[in-house]
């Protein structure tokens, strides 16, 4: 019950309702679904623990009225929010349980966004505002009112606890509260309730409420006489009044459609659901029919039923796979990638012959921008299936995959079921993007959930926690992508067949730029080769001076930037009626009829820019282009991009090619590293200074790297005499070795040969050849072991302009993957031992320093 005296703040956040009135003393539910009301709930009521103390104003909106407050009723009710329930999916919707405290006068709206706030003045239930009950006439009227109220209660079923409670309340509350309590209880129209709200002083309120009470009593009596005991109805009324009654909708939201349930039922019957789903849907529909429409459970059940109806239980597309078409499709979209394409074709052929999808999931692994995603899109096109991309980067909650239990507020199905709902067929190509970036958090392991999705033994009965019905995923073609293998959970790895997509060589990038990226960007910017051309040397310069990547994503962006600049230049070349050219005006404003016709789509309305002129798409923000013939009269076409133009548009070169200068002191060597984003050239440096015999390593190194450094040091100590290094070199000298790019943590054994070379260079005070890079693991005995990522490393060395690369002899087999264009430029030295590394890394090697037992000096095993 409301306190006898309340003092309101001067400002209140307002919830605006369209078809109800809250009176002080009564409790109602208010559904909230308009943006402003949702903003209010989110910022005031669902954050922190101030819920119980939160007072809001409930104001009724009257469509027929206009005043200085718009259509808002001048008098409102301050309410205490008792409970907030709701769901966020598929659209946010909350229900507030509020108890009316006192009336206020709405003076003005002082804030509209993100939710309205009103300046208010309290007008009742405050000691200073309480009217004095000493008026005898009023006292007797109150007595009569109380008697009538009791009579009404007697006509109700007192065995209902809420009715019994009401009976007690009538005795306990003040006359002010009694009138509000009864007025909120009896049936009345909206204007009648507003009249009660407007009746601030007791006498007026009694005058307004008494007739409503008498009418209600009359109605109850009539019901009794006609045999309709009214008990059910009244019970319902009582229930509603004592905590359950809701205003049907808040202002501006859609009206309740009485046929909604019937429509839902028809949809369920037409959806061709499997038996188990139909049974559940009908059961839920039965429950829905019993629920009051404004209850949160009702909207949750509706959402659930909508999902069941919209899921493609038995809808699939027919595969259009035909191997020669597949070959043509893959070739049309992608340059090179021969091995990858061959493997995809084999996979598709086997699948076609077997007629099912059982078998490993393909997983494309490689640096960003090498076309992994676009290959999967091409597979979908080839198969004629819809494509759905599920990004797994950062997913650390198993519920993201498996869905949330339906009892949980804001619950929703998992990504897989959501994906199927959006593609509307049960056999799409589903890309599990960045599967190596799955996390594990406190909410279970998403990897385990994914395992269930991918396992052919289990996935024909995949049960999403939200849907709670088995759904057959066996027809979905799952394909995954990843940057690195090491972070993919091993049970998932077991299900997958890895296809490496390595980085591209300079030549491959030039070809991809010319054949694919440029045409794509020209089209996206509404240009054509008649307007803009980019010679291969220019693309090559862009790659060398503006990108450092294994893939072609930055290249695509740079080409896009040039196209954009040219599109603006062309569009700004104004062609007026007399044919004279002026540069400064923007063509969109003044194109002639002919051009107007062509650029019609973009002239009409900004928002329809792309849709209207799809044959000639104009990217957002780009002006429309005049036609070619007219352009040719005013400017020299095609524009051929030259060096000056790329420097003007892209700015000064970002990267210098080569490592000039950096390797010209002792104690520096170039190593090759593999990273998830491709191969990297790493200049390793070492210096020595007086100190205690210590080796300090910096640059965020993992434990394997630290161990490699120790092995290298031991080897150097062991061979100090041969190398003519002072054996006590560590006694009073401290060596500091640094691996640059400290922000990136590095680990792995392949830096072993580089570390030894750097140490030998430092201690013998000889410079390492500046055109040599190396990779290889070492053992204590100086044996060089094979390492991974040879292709990426060689490509990185090639990009950096290095001409000799030392690799373990056991990696010879990997050279088959390297394009001839790279092998022609690089001399690959195959080595078995550290001695061979040193012979190749230093100019003139170490002469006959490393003599073998049979008297021959060691030289690298072979050169290619
Ligand atoms: P990833 O998924 O590996 O990060 P994307 O598939 O997003 O890379 O590719 C980036 C861009 O490069 C896309 O526009 C793609 O079409 C293009 N691309 C990459 N490799 C090739 C290729 N071999 N031939 C043609 N275009 C390519």
Short mmCIF file of C-alpha atoms in Angstrom, two decimals, residues 326-786:
data_model
loop_
_atom_site.label_atom_id
_atom_site.label_comp_id
_atom_site.label_asym_id
_atom_site.label_seq_id
_atom_site.Cartn_x
_atom_site.Cartn_y
_atom_site.Cartn_z
CA UNK A 326 32.81 -25.68 -60.49
CA UNK A 327 36.23 -25.41 -62.10
CA UNK A 328 35.04 -22.51 -64.26
CA UNK A 329 33.45 -20.73 -61.27
CA UNK A 330 36.56 -21.05 -59.13
CA UNK A 331 38.79 -19.87 -61.97
CA UNK A 332 36.55 -16.94 -62.74
CA UNK A 333 36.75 -15.60 -59.19
CA UNK A 334 40.30 -16.49 -58.20
CA UNK A 335 43.67 -16.18 -59.78
CA UNK A 336 46.23 -18.93 -59.07
CA UNK A 337 45.59 -21.07 -55.97
CA UNK A 338 45.93 -24.15 -58.15
CA UNK A 339 46.46 -26.61 -55.32
CA UNK A 340 43.55 -25.22 -53.35
CA UNK A 341 41.21 -25.34 -56.32
CA UNK A 342 42.29 -28.89 -57.14
CA UNK A 343 41.55 -30.00 -53.60
CA UNK A 344 38.13 -28.34 -53.64
CA UNK A 345 37.23 -30.03 -56.91
CA UNK A 346 38.30 -33.42 -55.52
CA UNK A 347 36.18 -32.80 -52.47
CA UNK A 348 33.15 -31.83 -54.52
CA UNK A 349 33.61 -34.79 -56.87
CA UNK A 350 33.78 -37.29 -54.01
CA UNK A 351 30.77 -35.70 -52.40
CA UNK A 352 28.82 -35.93 -55.63
CA UNK A 353 29.69 -39.59 -56.10
CA UNK A 354 28.89 -40.56 -52.54
CA UNK A 355 25.80 -38.42 -52.43
CA UNK A 356 26.29 -37.33 -48.82
CA UNK A 357 28.30 -34.88 -46.81
CA UNK A 358 29.89 -37.26 -44.37
CA UNK A 359 33.59 -36.74 -44.27
CA UNK A 360 35.96 -34.13 -42.96
CA UNK A 361 35.08 -30.45 -42.85
CA UNK A 362 37.29 -28.37 -45.11
CA UNK A 363 39.30 -25.78 -43.22
CA UNK A 364 41.16 -23.10 -45.16
CA UNK A 365 44.16 -21.91 -43.22
CA UNK A 366 46.26 -18.92 -44.18
CA UNK A 367 47.04 -15.25 -43.58
CA UNK A 368 44.31 -12.59 -43.91
CA UNK A 369 43.34 -11.39 -47.36
CA UNK A 370 44.44 -14.46 -49.31
CA UNK A 371 40.90 -15.23 -50.43
CA UNK A 372 39.76 -17.87 -47.94
CA UNK A 373 36.34 -16.32 -47.47
CA UNK A 374 35.83 -15.57 -51.10
CA UNK A 375 36.71 -19.16 -52.05
CA UNK A 376 33.96 -20.40 -49.76
CA UNK A 377 31.53 -17.97 -51.37
CA UNK A 378 32.50 -19.36 -54.77
CA UNK A 379 31.83 -22.90 -53.51
CA UNK A 380 28.34 -21.78 -52.46
CA UNK A 381 27.73 -20.21 -55.89
CA UNK A 382 28.94 -23.33 -57.63
CA UNK A 383 26.63 -25.52 -55.58
CA UNK A 384 23.73 -23.10 -55.97
CA UNK A 385 23.31 -23.01 -52.20
CA UNK A 386 22.83 -19.93 -50.03
CA UNK A 387 25.89 -18.83 -48.11
CA UNK A 388 25.95 -17.92 -44.44
CA UNK A 389 28.99 -16.62 -42.58
CA UNK A 390 29.27 -17.24 -38.87
CA UNK A 391 32.10 -15.24 -37.38
CA UNK A 392 33.58 -17.11 -34.43
CA UNK A 393 36.29 -14.60 -33.52
CA UNK A 394 36.03 -13.90 -29.80
CA UNK A 395 33.11 -16.24 -29.17
CA UNK A 396 33.72 -17.56 -25.69
CA UNK A 397 30.28 -18.63 -24.57
CA UNK A 398 28.92 -22.02 -25.55
CA UNK A 399 25.42 -20.51 -25.56
CA UNK A 400 26.41 -18.46 -28.61
CA UNK A 401 26.56 -21.74 -30.50
CA UNK A 402 24.00 -23.77 -28.62
CA UNK A 403 21.46 -21.11 -27.65
CA UNK A 404 20.15 -19.97 -24.29
CA UNK A 405 17.56 -21.78 -22.26
CA UNK A 406 14.15 -20.27 -22.93
CA UNK A 407 13.42 -19.43 -19.32
CA UNK A 408 16.28 -16.96 -19.34
CA UNK A 409 15.28 -13.35 -20.04
CA UNK A 410 16.67 -12.16 -23.35
CA UNK A 411 17.30 -15.76 -24.38
CA UNK A 412 17.77 -16.56 -28.04
CA UNK A 413 18.73 -19.46 -30.24
CA UNK A 414 22.38 -20.18 -31.02
CA UNK A 415 24.18 -18.93 -34.12
CA UNK A 416 23.64 -22.10 -36.12
CA UNK A 417 19.87 -22.06 -35.73
CA UNK A 418 19.76 -18.30 -36.31
CA UNK A 419 21.76 -18.80 -39.49
CA UNK A 420 19.38 -21.46 -40.78
CA UNK A 421 16.44 -19.24 -40.01
CA UNK A 422 17.92 -16.40 -42.01
CA UNK A 423 18.94 -18.44 -45.08
CA UNK A 424 15.61 -20.29 -45.06
CA UNK A 425 16.99 -23.58 -46.34
CA UNK A 426 18.40 -26.53 -44.44
CA UNK A 427 21.37 -27.12 -46.72
CA UNK A 428 23.31 -23.85 -46.98
CA UNK A 429 27.07 -23.47 -47.12
CA UNK A 430 27.88 -22.30 -43.62
CA UNK A 431 31.24 -20.64 -43.13
CA UNK A 432 32.74 -20.97 -39.66
CA UNK A 433 35.01 -17.96 -39.95
CA UNK A 434 38.11 -17.62 -37.74
CA UNK A 435 37.61 -20.93 -35.99
CA UNK A 436 41.09 -20.49 -34.48
CA UNK A 437 39.89 -17.46 -32.52
CA UNK A 438 37.29 -19.32 -30.44
CA UNK A 439 37.77 -18.45 -26.79
CA UNK A 440 36.86 -20.23 -23.61
CA UNK A 441 35.12 -18.27 -20.93
CA UNK A 442 33.20 -18.95 -17.80
CA UNK A 443 30.15 -19.98 -19.78
CA UNK A 444 31.36 -23.31 -21.10
CA UNK A 445 33.47 -24.23 -24.05
CA UNK A 446 32.11 -23.12 -27.42
CA UNK A 447 34.52 -25.54 -29.10
CA UNK A 448 32.72 -28.48 -27.54
CA UNK A 449 29.39 -27.11 -28.73
CA UNK A 450 30.80 -26.71 -32.21
CA UNK A 451 31.99 -30.27 -32.12
CA UNK A 452 28.41 -31.38 -31.71
CA UNK A 453 27.44 -29.26 -34.70
CA UNK A 454 30.15 -30.72 -36.90
CA UNK A 455 30.06 -34.35 -35.85
CA UNK A 456 28.19 -36.29 -38.55
CA UNK A 457 27.20 -38.91 -35.98
CA UNK A 458 25.46 -36.34 -33.81
CA UNK A 459 24.46 -33.46 -35.99
CA UNK A 460 21.39 -35.03 -37.54
CA UNK A 461 19.86 -34.55 -34.11
CA UNK A 462 21.39 -31.28 -33.04
CA UNK A 463 19.41 -29.81 -30.19
CA UNK A 464 19.70 -26.09 -29.67
CA UNK A 465 18.98 -25.25 -26.04
CA UNK A 466 16.51 -22.51 -26.97
CA UNK A 467 14.69 -24.48 -29.64
CA UNK A 468 14.74 -27.60 -27.47
CA UNK A 469 13.85 -29.74 -30.49
CA UNK A 470 16.29 -31.80 -32.54
CA UNK A 471 17.12 -30.21 -35.90
CA UNK A 472 18.88 -32.08 -38.67
CA UNK A 473 22.12 -30.31 -39.62
CA UNK A 474 23.45 -33.16 -41.71
CA UNK A 475 22.68 -31.39 -44.99
CA UNK A 476 24.53 -28.20 -44.08
CA UNK A 477 27.92 -27.89 -45.77
CA UNK A 478 30.23 -26.54 -43.08
CA UNK A 479 33.50 -24.98 -44.14
CA UNK A 480 35.94 -23.32 -41.74
CA UNK A 481 38.68 -20.72 -42.05
CA UNK A 482 41.56 -19.93 -39.73
CA UNK A 483 44.76 -17.92 -39.66
CA UNK A 484 46.73 -20.44 -37.63
CA UNK A 485 46.41 -24.08 -36.74
CA UNK A 486 48.00 -23.99 -33.31
CA UNK A 487 45.01 -22.39 -31.59
CA UNK A 488 42.34 -24.66 -33.06
CA UNK A 489 41.14 -27.02 -30.30
CA UNK A 490 42.46 -30.47 -31.16
CA UNK A 491 39.11 -32.33 -31.09
CA UNK A 492 37.93 -29.85 -33.73
CA UNK A 493 41.11 -30.34 -35.72
CA UNK A 494 40.36 -34.05 -35.87
CA UNK A 495 37.15 -33.31 -37.74
CA UNK A 496 38.77 -31.05 -40.27
CA UNK A 497 40.85 -31.39 -43.35
CA UNK A 498 43.27 -28.50 -43.54
CA UNK A 499 43.93 -26.78 -46.84
CA UNK A 500 46.72 -24.24 -46.61
CA UNK A 501 46.24 -21.04 -48.54
CA UNK A 502 49.68 -19.43 -48.41
CA UNK A 503 50.46 -15.82 -49.21
CA UNK A 504 51.00 -14.54 -52.72
CA UNK A 505 54.20 -13.62 -54.50
CA UNK A 506 54.66 -10.13 -55.88
CA UNK A 507 53.87 -11.38 -59.38
CA UNK A 508 50.74 -13.17 -58.24
CA UNK A 509 49.58 -10.04 -56.46
CA UNK A 510 50.12 -7.98 -59.59
CA UNK A 511 48.02 -10.45 -61.58
CA UNK A 512 45.28 -10.57 -58.92
CA UNK A 513 45.28 -6.78 -58.83
CA UNK A 514 45.02 -6.50 -62.59
CA UNK A 515 42.56 -9.29 -63.30
CA UNK A 516 40.31 -9.19 -60.25
CA UNK A 517 40.72 -6.31 -57.83
CA UNK A 518 40.89 -3.48 -60.37
CA UNK A 519 37.82 -4.58 -62.37
CA UNK A 520 35.92 -5.07 -59.11
CA UNK A 521 36.85 -1.64 -57.78
CA UNK A 522 36.13 0.04 -61.13
CA UNK A 523 32.66 -1.41 -61.09
CA UNK A 524 32.05 -0.49 -57.48
CA UNK A 525 32.95 3.11 -58.23
CA UNK A 526 30.90 3.34 -61.40
CA UNK A 527 33.99 3.52 -63.59
CA UNK A 528 35.15 1.45 -66.53
CA UNK A 529 38.44 0.70 -68.30
CA UNK A 530 37.43 3.41 -70.81
CA UNK A 531 37.81 5.93 -68.03
CA UNK A 532 40.58 4.54 -65.83
CA UNK A 533 43.48 2.21 -66.48
CA UNK A 534 46.23 1.10 -64.15
CA UNK A 535 49.35 -0.41 -65.73
CA UNK A 536 50.90 -3.46 -64.09
CA UNK A 537 54.05 -1.53 -63.09
CA UNK A 538 51.88 0.85 -61.13
CA UNK A 539 50.11 -1.99 -59.32
CA UNK A 540 53.53 -3.44 -58.60
CA UNK A 541 54.69 -0.09 -57.14
CA UNK A 542 51.57 0.13 -54.97
CA UNK A 543 52.30 -3.37 -53.66
CA UNK A 544 55.94 -2.56 -52.92
CA UNK A 545 55.55 0.94 -51.49
CA UNK A 546 52.15 0.88 -49.83
CA UNK A 547 51.53 -2.67 -48.62
CA UNK A 548 53.30 -5.24 -46.48
CA UNK A 549 51.00 -8.21 -46.40
CA UNK A 550 50.76 -11.82 -47.43
CA UNK A 551 47.29 -11.35 -48.93
CA UNK A 552 45.82 -8.62 -51.09
CA UNK A 553 43.43 -6.81 -48.79
CA UNK A 554 45.49 -3.62 -48.41
CA UNK A 555 46.17 -3.69 -52.13
CA UNK A 556 42.43 -3.79 -52.80
CA UNK A 557 41.92 -0.81 -50.47
CA UNK A 558 44.63 1.20 -52.19
CA UNK A 559 43.22 0.47 -55.63
CA UNK A 560 39.82 1.45 -54.24
CA UNK A 561 41.25 4.77 -52.99
CA UNK A 562 42.60 5.57 -56.45
CA UNK A 563 39.28 4.68 -58.10
CA UNK A 564 37.44 6.92 -55.64
CA UNK A 565 39.72 9.85 -56.34
CA UNK A 566 39.29 9.40 -60.09
CA UNK A 567 35.51 9.06 -59.75
CA UNK A 568 35.39 12.41 -57.94
CA UNK A 569 37.65 14.04 -60.52
CA UNK A 570 35.52 12.77 -63.40
CA UNK A 571 32.29 13.79 -61.74
CA UNK A 572 33.59 17.25 -61.01
CA UNK A 573 34.38 17.79 -64.64
CA UNK A 574 31.27 19.76 -65.39
CA UNK A 575 29.88 19.65 -68.88
CA UNK A 576 27.51 22.55 -69.47
CA UNK A 577 25.27 23.18 -72.47
CA UNK A 578 27.86 25.19 -74.35
CA UNK A 579 30.34 22.47 -73.88
CA UNK A 580 32.77 24.57 -71.85
CA UNK A 581 34.43 22.87 -69.02
CA UNK A 582 34.54 24.28 -65.49
CA UNK A 583 36.19 22.33 -62.76
CA UNK A 584 34.85 23.78 -59.61
CA UNK A 585 31.13 22.94 -59.67
CA UNK A 586 29.70 19.69 -58.55
CA UNK A 587 28.02 17.94 -61.41
CA UNK A 588 25.19 16.44 -59.44
CA UNK A 589 23.58 19.82 -59.18
CA UNK A 590 23.76 20.80 -62.82
CA UNK A 591 23.84 17.86 -65.21
CA UNK A 592 21.90 18.37 -68.44
CA UNK A 593 18.84 16.35 -69.41
CA UNK A 594 20.73 13.54 -70.92
CA UNK A 595 22.96 13.15 -67.95
CA UNK A 596 20.03 13.75 -65.69
CA UNK A 597 18.38 10.76 -67.25
CA UNK A 598 21.41 8.62 -66.66
CA UNK A 599 21.97 9.80 -63.14
CA UNK A 600 18.27 9.85 -62.36
CA UNK A 601 18.56 7.30 -59.60
CA UNK A 602 21.04 9.35 -57.70
CA UNK A 603 19.17 12.60 -58.25
CA UNK A 604 15.91 11.52 -56.74
CA UNK A 605 16.77 10.68 -53.22
CA UNK A 606 19.97 9.87 -51.43
CA UNK A 607 18.60 6.77 -49.83
CA UNK A 608 17.77 5.12 -53.11
CA UNK A 609 21.11 5.87 -54.67
CA UNK A 610 22.28 2.33 -55.18
CA UNK A 611 19.00 0.57 -55.74
CA UNK A 612 17.80 2.88 -58.48
CA UNK A 613 20.74 2.49 -60.78
CA UNK A 614 21.98 -0.97 -60.24
CA UNK A 615 23.52 -1.36 -63.66
CA UNK A 616 25.83 1.47 -62.80
CA UNK A 617 26.27 1.38 -59.07
CA UNK A 618 27.48 4.53 -57.43
CA UNK A 619 29.05 4.11 -54.02
CA UNK A 620 27.71 6.18 -51.18
CA UNK A 621 29.16 9.63 -51.16
CA UNK A 622 30.38 9.48 -54.77
CA UNK A 623 28.86 11.90 -57.21
CA UNK A 624 27.02 10.60 -60.27
CA UNK A 625 29.11 10.43 -63.41
CA UNK A 626 28.32 12.10 -66.72
CA UNK A 627 28.24 9.88 -69.77
CA UNK A 628 31.39 8.80 -71.54
CA UNK A 629 30.91 10.55 -74.87
CA UNK A 630 30.48 13.91 -73.19
CA UNK A 631 33.32 13.30 -70.84
CA UNK A 632 35.60 12.55 -73.76
CA UNK A 633 34.90 16.01 -75.15
CA UNK A 634 36.20 17.60 -71.99
CA UNK A 635 39.00 15.44 -70.75
CA UNK A 636 41.54 13.04 -72.07
CA UNK A 637 40.34 9.51 -71.54
CA UNK A 638 41.21 6.94 -70.39
CA UNK A 639 43.06 8.31 -67.39
CA UNK A 640 46.19 6.22 -67.02
CA UNK A 641 47.43 6.11 -63.46
CA UNK A 642 51.07 7.11 -63.13
CA UNK A 643 53.57 7.42 -60.30
CA UNK A 644 52.80 11.08 -59.64
CA UNK A 645 49.13 10.29 -59.37
CA UNK A 646 49.62 7.49 -56.85
CA UNK A 647 51.87 9.68 -54.74
CA UNK A 648 49.27 12.49 -54.90
CA UNK A 649 46.43 10.18 -53.92
CA UNK A 650 48.09 7.73 -51.57
CA UNK A 651 50.69 10.07 -50.10
CA UNK A 652 54.41 9.38 -49.82
CA UNK A 653 55.45 5.70 -49.90
CA UNK A 654 54.88 3.94 -46.59
CA UNK A 655 57.46 1.18 -46.96
CA UNK A 656 61.00 1.25 -48.26
CA UNK A 657 62.06 -1.89 -50.00
CA UNK A 658 65.13 -3.75 -48.82
CA UNK A 659 66.90 -3.74 -45.50
CA UNK A 660 69.67 -1.42 -46.59
CA UNK A 661 71.91 -0.26 -43.84
CA UNK A 662 70.50 -2.37 -41.05
CA UNK A 663 72.75 -5.39 -41.55
CA UNK A 664 76.01 -3.50 -41.93
CA UNK A 665 77.34 -3.94 -38.38
CA UNK A 666 78.55 -7.09 -36.60
CA UNK A 667 75.92 -8.77 -34.48
CA UNK A 668 73.01 -8.42 -36.88
CA UNK A 669 71.38 -11.08 -39.05
CA UNK A 670 68.09 -11.50 -40.87
CA UNK A 671 65.82 -14.30 -39.72
CA UNK A 672 62.57 -15.45 -41.26
CA UNK A 673 59.54 -15.98 -39.10
CA UNK A 674 56.12 -17.43 -39.69
CA UNK A 675 53.15 -15.57 -38.23
CA UNK A 676 49.44 -16.13 -38.63
CA UNK A 677 49.39 -13.16 -40.97
CA UNK A 678 52.11 -14.54 -43.27
CA UNK A 679 55.88 -14.71 -43.38
CA UNK A 680 57.95 -11.94 -41.78
CA UNK A 681 61.50 -10.79 -42.14
CA UNK A 682 63.04 -10.17 -38.74
CA UNK A 683 66.31 -8.33 -38.17
CA UNK A 684 67.87 -9.85 -35.04
CA UNK A 685 70.44 -7.71 -33.25
CA UNK A 686 72.97 -8.35 -30.50
CA UNK A 687 75.37 -6.10 -28.62
CA UNK A 688 77.86 -6.76 -25.89
CA UNK A 689 78.89 -4.59 -23.00
CA UNK A 690 80.93 -4.96 -19.84
CA UNK A 691 78.96 -6.76 -17.18
CA UNK A 692 78.56 -10.12 -15.57
CA UNK A 693 78.40 -13.13 -17.81
CA UNK A 694 74.82 -12.98 -18.89
CA UNK A 695 72.66 -13.33 -21.96
CA UNK A 696 69.70 -10.97 -22.01
CA UNK A 697 66.93 -11.54 -24.55
CA UNK A 698 64.25 -8.97 -25.32
CA UNK A 699 61.30 -8.76 -27.72
CA UNK A 700 58.54 -10.83 -26.07
CA UNK A 701 60.01 -14.26 -26.58
CA UNK A 702 58.37 -17.51 -25.64
CA UNK A 703 60.12 -20.30 -23.80
CA UNK A 704 61.10 -22.19 -26.96
CA UNK A 705 62.94 -19.11 -28.25
CA UNK A 706 64.72 -18.70 -24.91
CA UNK A 707 65.83 -22.30 -25.11
CA UNK A 708 67.05 -21.87 -28.69
CA UNK A 709 69.20 -18.98 -27.46
CA UNK A 710 70.73 -21.16 -24.73
CA UNK A 711 71.44 -23.96 -27.20
CA UNK A 712 73.04 -21.45 -29.57
CA UNK A 713 75.23 -20.07 -26.82
CA UNK A 714 76.38 -23.54 -25.79
CA UNK A 715 77.23 -24.37 -29.37
CA UNK A 716 79.22 -21.19 -29.78
CA UNK A 717 81.09 -21.86 -26.53
CA UNK A 718 81.85 -25.35 -27.67
CA UNK A 719 83.22 -24.10 -31.00
CA UNK A 720 84.80 -20.93 -29.67
CA UNK A 721 88.29 -22.13 -30.41
CA UNK A 722 87.50 -23.07 -33.98
CA UNK A 723 85.82 -19.74 -34.53
CA UNK A 724 88.77 -17.98 -32.88
CA UNK A 725 86.58 -16.46 -30.24
CA UNK A 726 87.93 -15.83 -26.76
CA UNK A 727 86.63 -18.81 -24.80
CA UNK A 728 85.98 -16.66 -21.79
CA UNK A 729 83.89 -14.26 -23.78
CA UNK A 730 81.05 -14.49 -21.34
CA UNK A 731 83.11 -13.98 -18.26
CA UNK A 732 82.97 -10.25 -18.10
CA UNK A 733 80.79 -9.37 -20.99
CA UNK A 734 77.06 -9.21 -21.11
CA UNK A 735 75.31 -9.99 -24.37
CA UNK A 736 71.98 -8.43 -25.15
CA UNK A 737 70.03 -9.89 -28.04
CA UNK A 738 66.89 -8.22 -29.35
CA UNK A 739 64.12 -9.43 -31.62
CA UNK A 740 62.28 -6.37 -32.92
CA UNK A 741 58.50 -5.80 -33.03
CA UNK A 742 58.36 -6.27 -29.28
CA UNK A 743 54.62 -5.78 -29.27
CA UNK A 744 54.18 -9.15 -30.94
CA UNK A 745 55.06 -12.20 -28.89
CA UNK A 746 57.27 -14.68 -30.70
CA UNK A 747 57.94 -18.30 -30.16
CA UNK A 748 59.09 -21.33 -32.06
CA UNK A 749 62.38 -23.05 -32.71
CA UNK A 750 63.04 -21.77 -36.22
CA UNK A 751 65.09 -18.77 -35.09
CA UNK A 752 67.90 -21.11 -33.91
CA UNK A 753 70.20 -20.63 -36.90
CA UNK A 754 69.70 -16.86 -36.84
CA UNK A 755 70.61 -16.65 -33.16
CA UNK A 756 73.83 -18.61 -33.70
CA UNK A 757 74.72 -16.46 -36.68
CA UNK A 758 74.14 -13.26 -34.73
CA UNK A 759 76.31 -14.51 -31.85
CA UNK A 760 79.11 -15.59 -34.15
CA UNK A 761 78.92 -12.28 -35.98
CA UNK A 762 79.08 -10.30 -32.76
CA UNK A 763 81.91 -12.29 -31.23
CA UNK A 764 84.02 -12.54 -34.36
CA UNK A 765 83.22 -8.91 -35.22
CA UNK A 766 82.35 -9.91 -38.80
CA UNK A 767 79.28 -8.68 -40.67
CA UNK A 768 76.71 -11.13 -41.97
CA UNK A 769 75.91 -10.84 -45.71
CA UNK A 770 73.21 -8.23 -46.03
CA UNK A 771 71.33 -10.13 -48.74
CA UNK A 772 70.94 -13.34 -46.72
CA UNK A 773 68.00 -14.49 -44.63
CA UNK A 774 67.74 -17.77 -42.76
CA UNK A 775 65.51 -20.15 -40.85
CA UNK A 776 66.09 -23.48 -39.12
CA UNK A 777 66.01 -25.22 -35.77
CA UNK A 778 69.30 -26.24 -34.15
CA UNK A 779 70.33 -28.99 -31.82
CA UNK A 780 73.14 -28.91 -29.26
CA UNK A 781 75.35 -30.78 -31.68
CA UNK A 782 74.83 -28.23 -34.39
CA UNK A 783 72.42 -30.21 -36.55
CA UNK A 784 69.87 -28.08 -38.43
CA UNK A 785 66.35 -29.50 -38.26
CA UNK A 786 63.45 -28.75 -40.61
#
